[in-house]
mmCIF file of C-alpha atoms and ligand atoms in Angstrom:
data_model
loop_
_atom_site.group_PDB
_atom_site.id
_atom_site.type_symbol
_atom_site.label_atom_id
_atom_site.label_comp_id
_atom_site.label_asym_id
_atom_site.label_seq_id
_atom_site.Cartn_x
_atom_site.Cartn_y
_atom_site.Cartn_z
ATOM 1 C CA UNK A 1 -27.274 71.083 216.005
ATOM 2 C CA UNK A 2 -26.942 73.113 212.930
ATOM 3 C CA UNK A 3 -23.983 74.794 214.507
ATOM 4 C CA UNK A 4 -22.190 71.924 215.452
ATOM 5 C CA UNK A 5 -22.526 70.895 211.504
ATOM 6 C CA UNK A 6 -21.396 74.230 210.251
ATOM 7 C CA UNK A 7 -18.140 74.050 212.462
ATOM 8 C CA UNK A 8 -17.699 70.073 210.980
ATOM 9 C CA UNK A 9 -17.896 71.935 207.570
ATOM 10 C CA UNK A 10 -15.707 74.167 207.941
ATOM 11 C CA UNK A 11 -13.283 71.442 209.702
ATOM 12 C CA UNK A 12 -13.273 69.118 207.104
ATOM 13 C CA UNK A 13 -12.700 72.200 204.639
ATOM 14 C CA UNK A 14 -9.724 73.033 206.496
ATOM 15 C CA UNK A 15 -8.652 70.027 206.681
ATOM 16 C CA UNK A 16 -8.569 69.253 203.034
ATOM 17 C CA UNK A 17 -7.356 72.554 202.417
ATOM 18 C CA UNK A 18 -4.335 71.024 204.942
ATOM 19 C CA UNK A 19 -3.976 67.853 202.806
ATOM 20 C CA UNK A 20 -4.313 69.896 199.745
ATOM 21 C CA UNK A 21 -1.382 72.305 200.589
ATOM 22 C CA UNK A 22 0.772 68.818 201.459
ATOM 23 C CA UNK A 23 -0.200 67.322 198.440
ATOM 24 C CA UNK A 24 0.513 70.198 196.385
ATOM 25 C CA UNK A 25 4.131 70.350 198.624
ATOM 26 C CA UNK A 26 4.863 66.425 198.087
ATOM 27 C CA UNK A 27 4.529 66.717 194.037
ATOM 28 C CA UNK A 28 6.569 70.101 194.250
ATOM 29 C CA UNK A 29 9.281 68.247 196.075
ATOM 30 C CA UNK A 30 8.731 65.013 193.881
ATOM 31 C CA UNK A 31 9.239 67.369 191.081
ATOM 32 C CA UNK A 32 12.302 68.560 192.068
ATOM 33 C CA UNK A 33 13.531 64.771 193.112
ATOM 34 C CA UNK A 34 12.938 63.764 189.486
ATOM 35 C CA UNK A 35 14.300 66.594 187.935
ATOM 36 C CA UNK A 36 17.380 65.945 190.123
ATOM 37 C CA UNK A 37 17.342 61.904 189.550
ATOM 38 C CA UNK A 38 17.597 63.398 185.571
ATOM 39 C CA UNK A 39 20.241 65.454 186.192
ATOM 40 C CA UNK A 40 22.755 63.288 188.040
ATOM 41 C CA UNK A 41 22.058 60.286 184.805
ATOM 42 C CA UNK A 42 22.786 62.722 182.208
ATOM 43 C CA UNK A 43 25.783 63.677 184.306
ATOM 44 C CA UNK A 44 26.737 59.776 184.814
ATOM 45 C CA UNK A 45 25.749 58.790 181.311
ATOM 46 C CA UNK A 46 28.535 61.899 180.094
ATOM 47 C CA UNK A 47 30.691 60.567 182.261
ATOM 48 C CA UNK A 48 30.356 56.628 180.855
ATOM 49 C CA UNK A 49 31.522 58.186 177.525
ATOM 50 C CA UNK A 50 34.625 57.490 175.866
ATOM 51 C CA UNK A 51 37.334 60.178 175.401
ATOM 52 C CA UNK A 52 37.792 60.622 171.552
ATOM 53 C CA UNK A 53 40.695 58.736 169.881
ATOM 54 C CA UNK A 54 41.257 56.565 167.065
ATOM 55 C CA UNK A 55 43.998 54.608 165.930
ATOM 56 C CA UNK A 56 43.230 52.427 162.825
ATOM 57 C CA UNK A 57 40.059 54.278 160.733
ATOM 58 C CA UNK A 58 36.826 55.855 160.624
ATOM 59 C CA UNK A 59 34.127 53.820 159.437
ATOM 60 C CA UNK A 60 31.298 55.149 157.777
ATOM 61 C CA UNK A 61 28.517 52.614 156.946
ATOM 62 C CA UNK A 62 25.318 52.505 155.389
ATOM 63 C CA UNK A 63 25.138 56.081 156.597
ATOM 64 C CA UNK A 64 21.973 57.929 154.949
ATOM 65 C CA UNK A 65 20.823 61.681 156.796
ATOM 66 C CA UNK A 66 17.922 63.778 156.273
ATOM 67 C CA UNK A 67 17.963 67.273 157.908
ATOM 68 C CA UNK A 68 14.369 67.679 159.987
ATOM 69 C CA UNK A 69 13.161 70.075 158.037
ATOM 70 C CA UNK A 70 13.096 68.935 154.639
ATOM 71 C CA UNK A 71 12.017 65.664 153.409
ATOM 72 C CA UNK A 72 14.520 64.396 150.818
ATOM 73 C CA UNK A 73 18.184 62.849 152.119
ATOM 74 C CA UNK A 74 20.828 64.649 152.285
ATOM 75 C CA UNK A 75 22.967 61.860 151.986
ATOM 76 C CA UNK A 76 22.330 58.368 150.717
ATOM 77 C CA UNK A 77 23.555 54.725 151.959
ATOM 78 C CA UNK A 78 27.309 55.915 152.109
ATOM 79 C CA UNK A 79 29.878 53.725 153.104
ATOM 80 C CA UNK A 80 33.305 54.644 153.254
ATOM 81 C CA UNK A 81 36.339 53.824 154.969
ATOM 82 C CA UNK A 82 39.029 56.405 156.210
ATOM 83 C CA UNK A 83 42.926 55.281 157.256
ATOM 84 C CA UNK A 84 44.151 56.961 159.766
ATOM 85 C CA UNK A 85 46.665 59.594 158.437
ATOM 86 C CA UNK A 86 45.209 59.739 155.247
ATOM 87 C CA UNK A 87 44.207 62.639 153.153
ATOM 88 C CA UNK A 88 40.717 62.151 151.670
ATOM 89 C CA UNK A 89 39.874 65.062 148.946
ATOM 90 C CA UNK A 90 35.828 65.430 148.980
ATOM 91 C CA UNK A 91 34.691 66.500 145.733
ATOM 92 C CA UNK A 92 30.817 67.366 144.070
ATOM 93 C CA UNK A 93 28.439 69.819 142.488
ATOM 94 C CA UNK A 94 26.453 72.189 144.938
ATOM 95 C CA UNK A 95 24.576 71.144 147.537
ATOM 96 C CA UNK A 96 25.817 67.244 146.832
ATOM 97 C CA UNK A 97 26.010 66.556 150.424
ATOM 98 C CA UNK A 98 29.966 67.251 151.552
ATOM 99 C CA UNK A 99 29.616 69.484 154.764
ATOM 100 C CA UNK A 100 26.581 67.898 155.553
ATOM 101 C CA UNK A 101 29.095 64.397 155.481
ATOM 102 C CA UNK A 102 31.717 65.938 157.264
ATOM 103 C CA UNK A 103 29.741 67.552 159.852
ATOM 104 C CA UNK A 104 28.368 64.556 160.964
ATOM 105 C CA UNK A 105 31.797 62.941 160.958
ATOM 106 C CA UNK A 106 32.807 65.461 163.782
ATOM 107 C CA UNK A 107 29.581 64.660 165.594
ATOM 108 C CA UNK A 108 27.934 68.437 165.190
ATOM 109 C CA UNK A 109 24.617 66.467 163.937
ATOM 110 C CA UNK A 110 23.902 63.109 165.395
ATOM 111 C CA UNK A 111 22.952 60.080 163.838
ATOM 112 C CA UNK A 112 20.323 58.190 164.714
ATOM 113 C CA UNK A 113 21.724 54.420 163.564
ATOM 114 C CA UNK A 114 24.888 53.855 164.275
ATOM 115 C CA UNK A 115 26.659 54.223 161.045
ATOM 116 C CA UNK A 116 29.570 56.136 161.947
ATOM 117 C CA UNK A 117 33.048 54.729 163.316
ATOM 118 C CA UNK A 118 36.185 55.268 164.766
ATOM 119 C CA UNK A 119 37.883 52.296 165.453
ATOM 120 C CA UNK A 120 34.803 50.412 165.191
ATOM 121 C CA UNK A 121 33.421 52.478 168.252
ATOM 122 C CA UNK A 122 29.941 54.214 167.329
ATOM 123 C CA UNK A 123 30.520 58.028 167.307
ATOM 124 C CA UNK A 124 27.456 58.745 169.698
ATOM 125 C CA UNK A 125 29.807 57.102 172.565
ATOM 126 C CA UNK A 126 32.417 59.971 172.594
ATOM 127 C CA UNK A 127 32.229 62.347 175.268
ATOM 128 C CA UNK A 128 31.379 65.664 172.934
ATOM 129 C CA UNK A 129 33.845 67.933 174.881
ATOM 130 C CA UNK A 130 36.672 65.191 173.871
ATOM 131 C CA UNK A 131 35.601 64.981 170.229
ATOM 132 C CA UNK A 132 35.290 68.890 169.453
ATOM 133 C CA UNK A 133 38.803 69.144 171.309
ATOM 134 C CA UNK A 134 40.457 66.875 169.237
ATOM 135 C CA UNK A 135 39.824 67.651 165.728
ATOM 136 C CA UNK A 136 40.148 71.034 163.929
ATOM 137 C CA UNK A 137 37.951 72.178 161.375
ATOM 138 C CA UNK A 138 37.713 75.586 158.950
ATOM 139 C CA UNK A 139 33.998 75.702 157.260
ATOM 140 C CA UNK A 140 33.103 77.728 154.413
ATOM 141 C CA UNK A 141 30.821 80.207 156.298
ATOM 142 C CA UNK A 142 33.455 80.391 159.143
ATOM 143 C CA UNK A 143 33.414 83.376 161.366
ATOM 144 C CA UNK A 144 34.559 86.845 160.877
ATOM 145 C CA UNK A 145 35.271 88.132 164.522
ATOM 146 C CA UNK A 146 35.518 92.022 164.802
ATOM 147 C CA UNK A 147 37.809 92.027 167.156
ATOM 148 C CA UNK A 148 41.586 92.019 166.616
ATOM 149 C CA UNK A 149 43.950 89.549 164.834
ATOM 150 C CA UNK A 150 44.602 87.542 168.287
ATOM 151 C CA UNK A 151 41.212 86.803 168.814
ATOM 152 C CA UNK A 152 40.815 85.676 165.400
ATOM 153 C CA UNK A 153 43.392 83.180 165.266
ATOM 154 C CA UNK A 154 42.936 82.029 168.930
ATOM 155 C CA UNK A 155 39.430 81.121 168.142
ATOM 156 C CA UNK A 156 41.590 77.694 167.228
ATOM 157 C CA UNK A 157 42.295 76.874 170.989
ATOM 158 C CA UNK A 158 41.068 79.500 172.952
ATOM 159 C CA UNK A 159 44.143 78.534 175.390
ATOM 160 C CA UNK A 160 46.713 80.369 173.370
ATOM 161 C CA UNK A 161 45.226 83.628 173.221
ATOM 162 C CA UNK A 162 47.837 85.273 174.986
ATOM 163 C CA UNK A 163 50.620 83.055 173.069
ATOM 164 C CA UNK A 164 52.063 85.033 170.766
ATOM 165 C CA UNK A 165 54.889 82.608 169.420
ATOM 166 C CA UNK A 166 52.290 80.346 168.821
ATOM 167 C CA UNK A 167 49.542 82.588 167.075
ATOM 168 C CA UNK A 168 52.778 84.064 165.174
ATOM 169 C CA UNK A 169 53.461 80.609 164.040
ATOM 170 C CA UNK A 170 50.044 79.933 163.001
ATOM 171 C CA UNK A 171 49.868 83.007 160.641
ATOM 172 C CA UNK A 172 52.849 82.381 158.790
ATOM 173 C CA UNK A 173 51.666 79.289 157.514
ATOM 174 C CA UNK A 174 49.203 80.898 155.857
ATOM 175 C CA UNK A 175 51.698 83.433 154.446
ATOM 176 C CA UNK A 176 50.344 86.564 155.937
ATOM 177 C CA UNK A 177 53.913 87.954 154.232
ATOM 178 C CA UNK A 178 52.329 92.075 155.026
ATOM 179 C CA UNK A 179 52.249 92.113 158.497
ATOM 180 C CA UNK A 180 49.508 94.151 160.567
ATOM 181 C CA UNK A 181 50.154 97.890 161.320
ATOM 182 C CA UNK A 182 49.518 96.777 165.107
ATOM 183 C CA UNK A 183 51.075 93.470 165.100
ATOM 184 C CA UNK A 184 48.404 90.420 166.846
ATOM 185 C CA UNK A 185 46.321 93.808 168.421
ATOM 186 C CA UNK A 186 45.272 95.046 165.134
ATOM 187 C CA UNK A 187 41.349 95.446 165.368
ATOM 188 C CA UNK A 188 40.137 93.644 162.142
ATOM 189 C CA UNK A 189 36.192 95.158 160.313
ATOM 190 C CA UNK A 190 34.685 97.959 160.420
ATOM 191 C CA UNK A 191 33.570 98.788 163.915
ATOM 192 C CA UNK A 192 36.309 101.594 165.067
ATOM 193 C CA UNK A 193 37.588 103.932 162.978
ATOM 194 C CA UNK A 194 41.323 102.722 163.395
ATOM 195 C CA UNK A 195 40.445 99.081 162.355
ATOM 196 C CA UNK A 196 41.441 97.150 159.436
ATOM 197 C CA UNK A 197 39.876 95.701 156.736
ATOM 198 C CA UNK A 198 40.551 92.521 155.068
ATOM 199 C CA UNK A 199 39.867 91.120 151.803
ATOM 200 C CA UNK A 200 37.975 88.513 151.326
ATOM 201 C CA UNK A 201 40.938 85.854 150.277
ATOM 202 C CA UNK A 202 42.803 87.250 153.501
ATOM 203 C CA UNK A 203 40.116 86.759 155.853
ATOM 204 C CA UNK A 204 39.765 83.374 154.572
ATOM 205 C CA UNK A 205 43.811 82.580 155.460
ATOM 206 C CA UNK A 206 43.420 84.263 158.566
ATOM 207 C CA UNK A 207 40.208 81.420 159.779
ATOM 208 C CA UNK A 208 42.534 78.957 158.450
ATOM 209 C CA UNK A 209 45.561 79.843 160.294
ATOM 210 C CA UNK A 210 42.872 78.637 163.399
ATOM 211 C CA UNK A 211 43.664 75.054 162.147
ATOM 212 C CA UNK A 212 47.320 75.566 162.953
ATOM 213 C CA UNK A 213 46.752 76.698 166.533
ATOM 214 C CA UNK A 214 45.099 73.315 167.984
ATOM 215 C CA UNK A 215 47.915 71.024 169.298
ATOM 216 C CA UNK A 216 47.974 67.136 167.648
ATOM 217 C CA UNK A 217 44.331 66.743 166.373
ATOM 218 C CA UNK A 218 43.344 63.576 165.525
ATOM 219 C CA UNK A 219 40.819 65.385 162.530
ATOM 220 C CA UNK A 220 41.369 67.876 160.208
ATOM 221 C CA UNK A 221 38.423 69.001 158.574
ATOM 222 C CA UNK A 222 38.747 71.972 155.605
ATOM 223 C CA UNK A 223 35.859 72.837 153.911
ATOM 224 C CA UNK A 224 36.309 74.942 150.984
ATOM 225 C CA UNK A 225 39.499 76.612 152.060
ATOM 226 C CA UNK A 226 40.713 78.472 149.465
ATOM 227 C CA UNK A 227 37.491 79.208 147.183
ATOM 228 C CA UNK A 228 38.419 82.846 147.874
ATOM 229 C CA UNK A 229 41.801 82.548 146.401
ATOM 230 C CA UNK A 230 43.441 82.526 143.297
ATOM 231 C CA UNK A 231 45.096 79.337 142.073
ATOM 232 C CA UNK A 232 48.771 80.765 142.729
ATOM 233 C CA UNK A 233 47.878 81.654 146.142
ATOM 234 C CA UNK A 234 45.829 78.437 146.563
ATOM 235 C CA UNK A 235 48.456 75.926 145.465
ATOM 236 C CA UNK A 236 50.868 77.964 148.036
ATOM 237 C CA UNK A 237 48.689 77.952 150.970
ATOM 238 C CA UNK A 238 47.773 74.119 150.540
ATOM 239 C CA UNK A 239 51.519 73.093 150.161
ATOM 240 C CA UNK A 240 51.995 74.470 153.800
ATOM 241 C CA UNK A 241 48.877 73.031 154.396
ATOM 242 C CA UNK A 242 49.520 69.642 153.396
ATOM 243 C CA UNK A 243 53.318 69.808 155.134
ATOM 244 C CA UNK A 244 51.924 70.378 158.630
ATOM 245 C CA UNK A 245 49.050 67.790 158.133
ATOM 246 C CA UNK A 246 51.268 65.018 156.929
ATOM 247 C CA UNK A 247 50.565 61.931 159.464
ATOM 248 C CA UNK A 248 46.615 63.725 160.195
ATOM 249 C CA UNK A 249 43.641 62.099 158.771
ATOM 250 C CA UNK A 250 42.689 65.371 156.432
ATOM 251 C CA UNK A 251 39.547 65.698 154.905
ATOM 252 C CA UNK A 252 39.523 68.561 152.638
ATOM 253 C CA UNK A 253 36.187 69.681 150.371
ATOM 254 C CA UNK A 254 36.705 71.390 147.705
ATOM 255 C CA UNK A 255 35.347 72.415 143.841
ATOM 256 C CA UNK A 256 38.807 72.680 142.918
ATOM 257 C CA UNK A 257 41.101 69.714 141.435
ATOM 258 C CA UNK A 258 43.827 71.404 142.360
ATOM 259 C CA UNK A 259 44.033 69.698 145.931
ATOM 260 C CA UNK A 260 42.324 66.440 145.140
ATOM 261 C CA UNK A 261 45.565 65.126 142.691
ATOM 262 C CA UNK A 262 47.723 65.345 145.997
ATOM 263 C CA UNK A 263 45.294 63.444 148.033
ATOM 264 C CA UNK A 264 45.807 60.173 149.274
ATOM 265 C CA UNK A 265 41.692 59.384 147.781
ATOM 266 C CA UNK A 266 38.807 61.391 146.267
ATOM 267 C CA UNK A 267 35.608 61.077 146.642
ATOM 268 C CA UNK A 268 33.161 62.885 144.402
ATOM 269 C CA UNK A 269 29.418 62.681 146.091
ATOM 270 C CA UNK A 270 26.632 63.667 143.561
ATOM 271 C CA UNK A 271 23.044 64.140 144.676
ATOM 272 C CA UNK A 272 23.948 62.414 148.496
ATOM 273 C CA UNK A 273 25.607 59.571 146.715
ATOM 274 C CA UNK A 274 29.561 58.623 146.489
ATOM 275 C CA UNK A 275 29.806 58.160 142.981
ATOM 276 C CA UNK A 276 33.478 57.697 142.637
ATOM 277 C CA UNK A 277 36.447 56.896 145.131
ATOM 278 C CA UNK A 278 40.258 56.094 144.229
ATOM 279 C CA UNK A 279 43.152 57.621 143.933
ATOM 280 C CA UNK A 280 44.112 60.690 141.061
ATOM 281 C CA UNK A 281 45.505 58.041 138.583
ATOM 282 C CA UNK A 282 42.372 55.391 139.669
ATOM 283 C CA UNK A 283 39.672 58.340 139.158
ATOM 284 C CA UNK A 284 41.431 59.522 135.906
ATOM 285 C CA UNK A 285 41.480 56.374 134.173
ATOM 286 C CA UNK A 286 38.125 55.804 134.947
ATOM 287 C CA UNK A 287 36.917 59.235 132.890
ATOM 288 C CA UNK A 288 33.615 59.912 134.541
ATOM 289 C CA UNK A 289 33.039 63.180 136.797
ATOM 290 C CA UNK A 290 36.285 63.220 138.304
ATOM 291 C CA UNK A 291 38.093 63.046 134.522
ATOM 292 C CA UNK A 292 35.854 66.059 133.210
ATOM 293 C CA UNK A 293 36.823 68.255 136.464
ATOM 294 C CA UNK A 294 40.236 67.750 136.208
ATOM 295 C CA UNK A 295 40.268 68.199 132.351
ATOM 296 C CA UNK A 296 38.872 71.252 132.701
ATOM 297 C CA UNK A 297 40.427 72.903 135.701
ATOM 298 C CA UNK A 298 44.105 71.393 134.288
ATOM 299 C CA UNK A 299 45.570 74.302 133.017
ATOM 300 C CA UNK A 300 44.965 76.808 136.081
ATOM 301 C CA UNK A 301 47.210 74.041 137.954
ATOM 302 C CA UNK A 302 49.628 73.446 135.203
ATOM 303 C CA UNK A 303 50.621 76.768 135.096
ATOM 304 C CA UNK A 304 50.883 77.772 138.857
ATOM 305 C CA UNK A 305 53.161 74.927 139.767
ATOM 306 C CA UNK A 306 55.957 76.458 137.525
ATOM 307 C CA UNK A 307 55.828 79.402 139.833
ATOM 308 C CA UNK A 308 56.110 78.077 142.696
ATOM 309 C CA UNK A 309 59.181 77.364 143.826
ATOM 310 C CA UNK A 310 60.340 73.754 144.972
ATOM 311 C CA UNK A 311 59.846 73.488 148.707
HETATM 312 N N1 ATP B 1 20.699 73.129 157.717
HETATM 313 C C1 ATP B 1 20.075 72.561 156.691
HETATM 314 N N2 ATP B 1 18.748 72.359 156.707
HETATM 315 C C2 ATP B 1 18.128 71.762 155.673
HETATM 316 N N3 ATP B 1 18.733 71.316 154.568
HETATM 317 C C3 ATP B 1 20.054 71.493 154.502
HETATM 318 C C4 ATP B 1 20.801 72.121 155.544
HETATM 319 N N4 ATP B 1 22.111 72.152 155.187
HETATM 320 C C5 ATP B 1 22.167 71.569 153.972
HETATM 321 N N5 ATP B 1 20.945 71.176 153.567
HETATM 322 C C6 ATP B 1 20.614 70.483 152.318
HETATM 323 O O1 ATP B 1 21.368 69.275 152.271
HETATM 324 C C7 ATP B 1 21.884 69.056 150.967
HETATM 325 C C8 ATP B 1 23.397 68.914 151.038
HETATM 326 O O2 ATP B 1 23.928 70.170 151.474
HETATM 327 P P1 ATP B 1 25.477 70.352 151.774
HETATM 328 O O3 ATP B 1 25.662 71.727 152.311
HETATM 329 O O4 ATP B 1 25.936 69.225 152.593
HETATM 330 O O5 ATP B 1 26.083 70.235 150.305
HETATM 331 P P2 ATP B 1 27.520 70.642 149.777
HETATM 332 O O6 ATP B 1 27.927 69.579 148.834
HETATM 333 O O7 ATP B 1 28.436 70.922 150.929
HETATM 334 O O8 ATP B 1 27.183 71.974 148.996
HETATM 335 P P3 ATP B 1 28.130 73.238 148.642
HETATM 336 O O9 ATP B 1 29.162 72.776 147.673
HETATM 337 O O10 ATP B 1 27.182 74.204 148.034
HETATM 338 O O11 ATP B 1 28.695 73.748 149.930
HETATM 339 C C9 ATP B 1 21.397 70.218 150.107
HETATM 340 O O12 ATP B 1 20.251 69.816 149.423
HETATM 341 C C10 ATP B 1 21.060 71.288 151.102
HETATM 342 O O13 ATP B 1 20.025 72.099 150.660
#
C-alpha cells in the first residue's frame, strides 16, 4: 500500500514537473510571439509615415518644451510661422532657447502635442530617415573628426565621400583660399605626427562646407556659424552662404546682427519667449532688443562691407 502511494507521488511530481517544463516553454514561446507581434507594428507603423516634404510653411504653434531633466521651459507658448524659401535670422541672449527651437524643428527631440507643422502635417508623422535626409544643419558644438579633410566634409552626405568635384565644390564656398598640403587626404588634429592642425575659425568653415554637400534640402539649419570668425571673414562666408541658399527655407542663429539685416525675418527669443518678429526695418523702428543689438554691433558691419567687394 504505502508503495503504491510513494510511486503515485512521485508520478504526480513528474508529472507536474512535465506541465511545469511546458508551461515554462509556452510563455517562452509567447514571449517571443509578442516580442515579434511588437516588432512587425513598429516596422508597419514606420512604414505608415510620411516621407518629409513641404511646400507652403512650417507651422509652429503654441509650442512650449521642457527638457526631462530640469523643471523650468525651455521654450514658452511659441507660435510662429515659416514661408517656404524664406530666411528667418534667430536672435537672443544665452541660453534663450534657439537650438533648443530649432532642434525640435528638425525632429531631433519630439514633442509631445502636436505643435509643430509642415504643411499643416504634425512633424511626429515623418518617417525620421526622410526628415534627417532632407534638411542640413551645422550646430555650434559640431564635430571635429580626426580623420582627413574628405571625411570631414563628407560627413554632409556620407554618399559623396569619394566625390571629389563635389567635396571640392563644397570647400570653396567656404573660401578655404590655402589649400591642404595633401589635397582632400590631408589628416586634420593631432593624432599622427604628419597631420594638420586647424584653427578654430577654419575648423568652423570646414563643418560648414558639410551644408554644401547635401543635394536640394528642404531645411537649412545654421546655428552659430561664424562665432569663430571675424566680421570680414563672416560677412564673406555668409554672402556665399546666402547665394547658394536663395529659394531654401534658412534658419540661421546667431549673436551677431550682421546676418539678421539680410534676413527675410528676425526673431529675437528672450527667456523661451519670441519677443520680437519682423523684418530689419520693422524690428528697427520698433527700438526694443533688436534696435540696441544692432546699434551696437553697427559699426563692425559698416566697415567690413566697404571691403568686400561687390559680388
Ligand atoms: N540638453 C539639455 N538638458 C537640459 N537643459 C538644457 C539642455 N539644452 C539646453 N538646456 C536649457 O534650455 C535652455 C535653452 O537652451 P538653448 O541651448 O536652446 O539656448 P540658446 O539660446 O541656444 O543658447 P546659446 O546662445 O548659449 O547657444 C537653457 O536654459 C539651457 O540651460
Amino acid at each position: 500500500m504505502a508503495v503504491a502511494i510513494i510511486i503515485n507521488v512521485i508520478s504526480n511530481l513528474i508529472e507536474d514537473y512535465i506541465r511545469m517544463l511546458e508551461n515554462l516553454n509556452y510563455s517562452v514561446k509567447a514571449k517571443q510571439m509578442k516580442e515579434q507581434i511588437a516588432e512587425k507594428s513598429i516596422i508597419k507603423s514606420a512604414h505608415g509615415k510620411i516621407p518629409f516634404r513641404f511646400h507652403e510653411q512650417i507651422d509652429i504653434s503654441n509650442l512650449s518644451f521642457t527638457y526631462p531633466n530640469i523643471q523650468i521651459e525651455s521654450l514658452k507658448n511659441i507660435n510662429l510661422t515659416i514661408n517656404k524659401g524664406e530666411l528667418i535670422a534667430v536672435l537672443g541672449e544665452n541660453g534663450s532657447g534657439k537650438t533648443t527651437l530649432v532642434k525640435l524643428l528638425l525632429g531631433l527631440y519630439k514633442v509631445e502635442c502636436d505643435s509643430i507643422f509642415y504643411d499643416g502635417i504634425p512633424i511626429n508623422q515623418f518617417d525620421e530617415n526622410s526628415l534627417y535626409n532632407n534638411t542640413s544643419a551645422v550646430f555650434q558644438d559640431f564635430i571635429k573628426y580626426q580623420t582627413n579633410v574628405r571625411d570631414n566634409i563628407a560627413v554632409g552626405d556620407i554618399t559623396y565621400v569619394n566625390n571629389d568635384e563635389k567635396l571640392e565644390s563644397a570647400l570653396n564656398r567656404v573660401l578655404f583660399d590655402n589649400h591642404f598640403p595633401g589635397g582632400l587626404n590631408t589628416k586634420l588634429g593631432y593624432i599622427d605626427q604628419d597631420s594638420t592642425n586647424l584653427s578654430g575659425g577654419q575648423w568652423q568653415r570646414l563643418a560648414l562646407s558639410r551644408v554644401f554637400v547635401k543635394d536640394n534640402p528642404e531645411l537649412i539649419i545654421f546655428d552659430e556659424p561664424t562665432s569663430a570668425m571675424d566680421p570680414l571673414s563672416e560677412m564673406r562666408i555668409l554672402n556665399e552662404v546666402l547665394r547658394y541658399c536663395k529659394n531654401t527655407t534658412t534658419i540661421m542663429i546667431s549673436h551677431r546682427v550682421g546676418i539678421a539685416r539680410k534676413a527675410d525675418k528676425i526673431c529675437v527669443l528672450q527667456q523661451g519667449q519670441i519677443v520680437e518678429f519682423g523684418t530689419h526695418d520693422e524690428l528697427i523702428k520698433s527700438k526694443r532688443n533688436y534696435y540696441e543689438m544692432w546699434m551696437s554691433q553697427k559699426e563692425w558691419y559698416e566697415d567690413v562691407e566697404d571691403k568686400i567687394p561687390a559680388s
